[in-house]
Coordinates of C-alpha atoms in Angstrom, one line a residue:
M1 CA -22.3 -35.7 -48.1
L2 CA -20.4 -34.9 -51.4
A3 CA -21.9 -32.5 -53.9
F4 CA -21.4 -33.3 -57.7
T5 CA -21.3 -30.9 -60.4
L6 CA -22.5 -32.3 -63.8
L7 CA -20.6 -30.5 -66.6
V8 CA -22.6 -30.9 -69.8
A9 CA -20.8 -30.2 -73.2
A10 CA -22.8 -27.9 -75.7
A11 CA -23.8 -29.7 -78.4
A12 CA -21.9 -29.5 -81.9
I13 CA -23.3 -26.7 -84.2
Q14 CA -25.1 -28.5 -87.0
T15 CA -26.2 -25.7 -89.3
A16 CA -24.8 -22.9 -91.0
A17 CA -27.3 -20.3 -89.4
E18 CA -26.2 -21.3 -85.9
L19 CA -22.4 -21.2 -86.8
G20 CA -23.1 -17.8 -88.2
R21 CA -24.4 -16.5 -84.8
A22 CA -21.6 -18.2 -83.2
T23 CA -19.1 -16.3 -84.9
E24 CA -20.7 -13.0 -84.2
R25 CA -18.4 -10.4 -82.4
Y26 CA -17.7 -11.3 -78.9
E27 CA -19.6 -14.4 -79.1
P28 CA -18.1 -17.3 -76.6
A29 CA -15.4 -19.3 -78.7
N30 CA -14.4 -23.2 -78.4
R31 CA -17.8 -24.2 -79.9
T32 CA -17.5 -27.4 -82.0
F33 CA -19.3 -27.5 -85.2
D34 CA -20.2 -30.4 -87.5
I35 CA -21.9 -29.1 -90.6
T36 CA -22.8 -30.3 -94.2
V37 CA -22.6 -27.4 -96.6
Q38 CA -22.2 -26.5 -100.2
I39 CA -19.2 -24.5 -100.9
T40 CA -20.1 -21.0 -102.7
H41 CA -16.6 -19.5 -102.7
P42 CA -13.6 -22.0 -102.5
P43 CA -10.5 -20.7 -100.5
Y44 CA -7.5 -18.9 -102.2
R45 CA -4.7 -20.6 -100.2
T46 CA -4.2 -22.8 -97.3
R47 CA -4.9 -20.5 -94.6
S48 CA -7.6 -18.5 -96.3
N49 CA -11.2 -17.9 -95.5
F50 CA -14.0 -19.7 -97.7
F51 CA -17.7 -19.5 -97.9
A52 CA -20.5 -22.2 -97.8
E53 CA -24.2 -22.4 -97.1
D54 CA -27.1 -25.0 -96.3
A55 CA -30.8 -24.5 -96.2
T56 CA -30.6 -22.4 -93.1
G57 CA -28.1 -19.8 -94.3
A58 CA -24.5 -18.8 -95.3
I59 CA -21.5 -18.8 -93.5
E60 CA -17.7 -17.7 -93.7
L61 CA -15.2 -20.4 -92.5
N62 CA -11.3 -20.5 -92.1
T63 CA -8.4 -22.9 -92.7
F64 CA -9.6 -25.6 -95.1
P65 CA -7.9 -29.0 -93.8
G66 CA -6.7 -30.6 -97.0
E67 CA -6.1 -30.3 -100.6
W68 CA -7.8 -26.9 -101.1
T69 CA -6.8 -26.4 -104.7
K70 CA -9.2 -29.1 -105.8
I71 CA -12.1 -27.4 -104.1
R72 CA -14.9 -26.2 -106.6
A73 CA -17.9 -23.8 -106.0
G74 CA -20.8 -26.3 -105.7
D75 CA -18.9 -29.0 -104.0
V76 CA -20.8 -30.5 -100.8
Y77 CA -18.5 -31.3 -97.8
R78 CA -19.1 -32.3 -94.1
L79 CA -17.0 -30.0 -92.1
K80 CA -15.9 -30.3 -88.5
G81 CA -14.2 -27.8 -86.2
I82 CA -14.3 -25.3 -83.6
T83 CA -14.8 -21.7 -83.0
Q84 CA -11.7 -19.7 -82.2
A85 CA -11.0 -16.2 -80.7
L86 CA -8.3 -14.4 -82.4
S87 CA -5.9 -13.2 -80.0
N88 CA -4.6 -10.2 -82.3
R89 CA -8.1 -9.0 -83.2
I90 CA -10.3 -8.1 -80.2
G91 CA -13.9 -9.7 -80.4
I92 CA -13.2 -11.5 -83.6
V93 CA -14.3 -15.2 -83.7
H94 CA -13.6 -17.4 -86.6
A95 CA -14.9 -20.9 -87.4
D96 CA -11.8 -23.1 -88.1
C97 CA -12.1 -26.4 -89.8
D98 CA -9.8 -29.5 -88.8
Q99 CA -11.8 -32.3 -90.6
A100 CA -13.3 -32.1 -94.1
E101 CA -15.1 -34.8 -96.0
F102 CA -16.0 -34.4 -99.8
L103 CA -19.6 -35.9 -100.2
R104 CA -20.5 -34.9 -103.8
H105 CA -20.7 -31.9 -106.6
E106 CA -23.7 -30.1 -107.1
P107 CA -24.2 -27.1 -109.4
A108 CA -23.2 -23.9 -107.7
P109 CA -25.9 -21.8 -106.5
N110 CA -26.6 -18.7 -108.6
P111 CA -25.8 -15.5 -106.8
R112 CA -28.6 -12.9 -105.8
M113 CA -28.6 -9.6 -107.4
V114 CA -28.7 -7.0 -104.6
S115 CA -28.7 -3.3 -104.2
A116 CA -25.9 -1.5 -102.4
N117 CA -28.3 -0.5 -99.7
D118 CA -29.0 -4.2 -99.1
F119 CA -25.4 -5.2 -99.2
L120 CA -24.2 -2.5 -96.7
S121 CA -27.3 -3.3 -94.3
G122 CA -25.7 -6.5 -93.5
R123 CA -28.7 -8.6 -94.7
C124 CA -26.5 -10.3 -97.2
L125 CA -23.6 -11.4 -94.8
F126 CA -21.9 -14.5 -96.0
Q127 CA -24.2 -14.9 -98.9
R128 CA -23.3 -15.2 -102.7
V129 CA -24.3 -12.1 -104.2
T130 CA -24.0 -9.6 -107.4
L131 CA -23.8 -6.0 -107.5
D132 CA -23.1 -3.7 -110.6
G133 CA -21.8 0.0 -110.8
I134 CA -18.9 2.1 -111.9
M135 CA -15.4 1.2 -110.7
R136 CA -13.9 4.4 -109.0
N137 CA -10.8 3.1 -107.6
V138 CA -8.2 0.1 -107.8
L139 CA -5.9 -0.3 -104.7
M140 CA -3.2 -2.7 -103.8
D141 CA -3.8 -4.2 -100.2
E142 CA -1.1 -2.2 -98.1
I143 CA -0.4 -5.5 -96.0
D144 CA -0.6 -8.4 -98.3
P145 CA 0.2 -7.7 -102.1
N146 CA -1.9 -10.9 -103.3
Y147 CA -5.0 -8.7 -102.5
V148 CA -6.4 -5.8 -104.4
Y149 CA -9.2 -3.5 -103.2
F150 CA -11.9 -2.2 -105.7
I151 CA -14.3 0.7 -104.9
L152 CA -17.5 0.3 -106.7
E153 CA -19.8 3.4 -107.1
C154 CA -23.5 2.2 -106.9
G155 CA -25.7 5.1 -107.2
D156 CA -25.3 7.2 -103.9
E157 CA -23.3 4.3 -102.3
R158 CA -19.9 3.0 -102.6
V159 CA -19.1 -0.8 -101.8
F160 CA -15.4 -2.1 -101.3
A161 CA -14.6 -5.2 -102.9
V162 CA -11.5 -7.4 -102.6
L163 CA -9.8 -9.9 -105.1
A164 CA -7.0 -12.5 -104.4
T165 CA -5.0 -12.1 -107.7
N166 CA -1.4 -12.2 -109.1
E167 CA -2.4 -9.1 -111.6
D168 CA -0.6 -5.8 -110.7
V169 CA -3.0 -2.7 -109.8
G170 CA -2.1 -0.9 -113.1
T171 CA -3.2 -3.6 -115.2
L172 CA -6.5 -3.9 -113.4
S173 CA -6.7 -0.2 -113.2
G174 CA -6.5 -0.1 -117.0
R175 CA -9.0 -2.7 -117.5
F176 CA -11.7 -1.6 -115.3
L177 CA -11.1 2.1 -113.9
N178 CA -14.3 4.3 -114.6
A179 CA -16.0 1.3 -116.5
H180 CA -19.3 -0.2 -115.7
V181 CA -18.7 -3.5 -114.1
T182 CA -20.6 -6.4 -112.5
M183 CA -19.0 -8.1 -109.3
T184 CA -20.0 -11.3 -108.0
G185 CA -18.8 -12.5 -104.6
C186 CA -19.5 -13.2 -100.8
C187 CA -20.3 -10.6 -98.2
T188 CA -18.0 -10.3 -95.4
R189 CA -17.5 -8.3 -92.4
D190 CA -14.2 -6.0 -92.4
A191 CA -12.4 -7.7 -89.3
D192 CA -9.4 -5.6 -89.9
S193 CA -11.1 -2.2 -90.4
R194 CA -8.7 -1.6 -93.3
A195 CA -11.6 -1.2 -95.8
Y196 CA -13.4 1.7 -93.6
C197 CA -16.5 0.0 -93.8
D198 CA -18.5 -2.7 -92.1
Y199 CA -19.0 -5.0 -94.8
F200 CA -17.1 -5.7 -98.1
L201 CA -17.4 -8.1 -101.0
N202 CA -15.1 -11.2 -101.4
L203 CA -14.8 -11.4 -105.0
C204 CA -15.2 -14.7 -107.2
S205 CA -15.5 -12.7 -110.5
T206 CA -15.4 -9.2 -112.0
H207 CA -16.5 -8.3 -115.6

């Protein structure tokens, strides 16, 4: 008598919250997803991370498959793809999109004002938030000059933030250094350990 093993593929992930759990460090990769979400932070370039949310939570995704320059915060998309383990970053799992269907545009969600303690606890992961404090340093990314890091002093805590920009560090330092600023962006993990912190702010705006 022959024994047969029935292999049942895991159902596609259908919510941002479930996809967020599937991209935790060391989670098994190759999970498919099919989610309908609102964009909160569009991508900066073709292979760039971006952020979205639905009623269950928020998520960071990679590699928008289409005309990324047309994406606006507030756009609602149906996104399909698969979680991928990165060979050059041990334990890091990304949600890579391979299909995107634009559904409609809605007003972008308002950011939530948070404290540095809340931000650094990880409770804001992938969410669109606002912090304010004193700008203490402006640094060019040592690997990619299209990115600039900011160090924001919020009381007794310091928060790292990153901005995709073509402006030079000198210009940004002259504008922001030692000034009281308000920053809005999405909380992300420091996958490369270059910000020397667990979480940093992927900036949408600084003023």
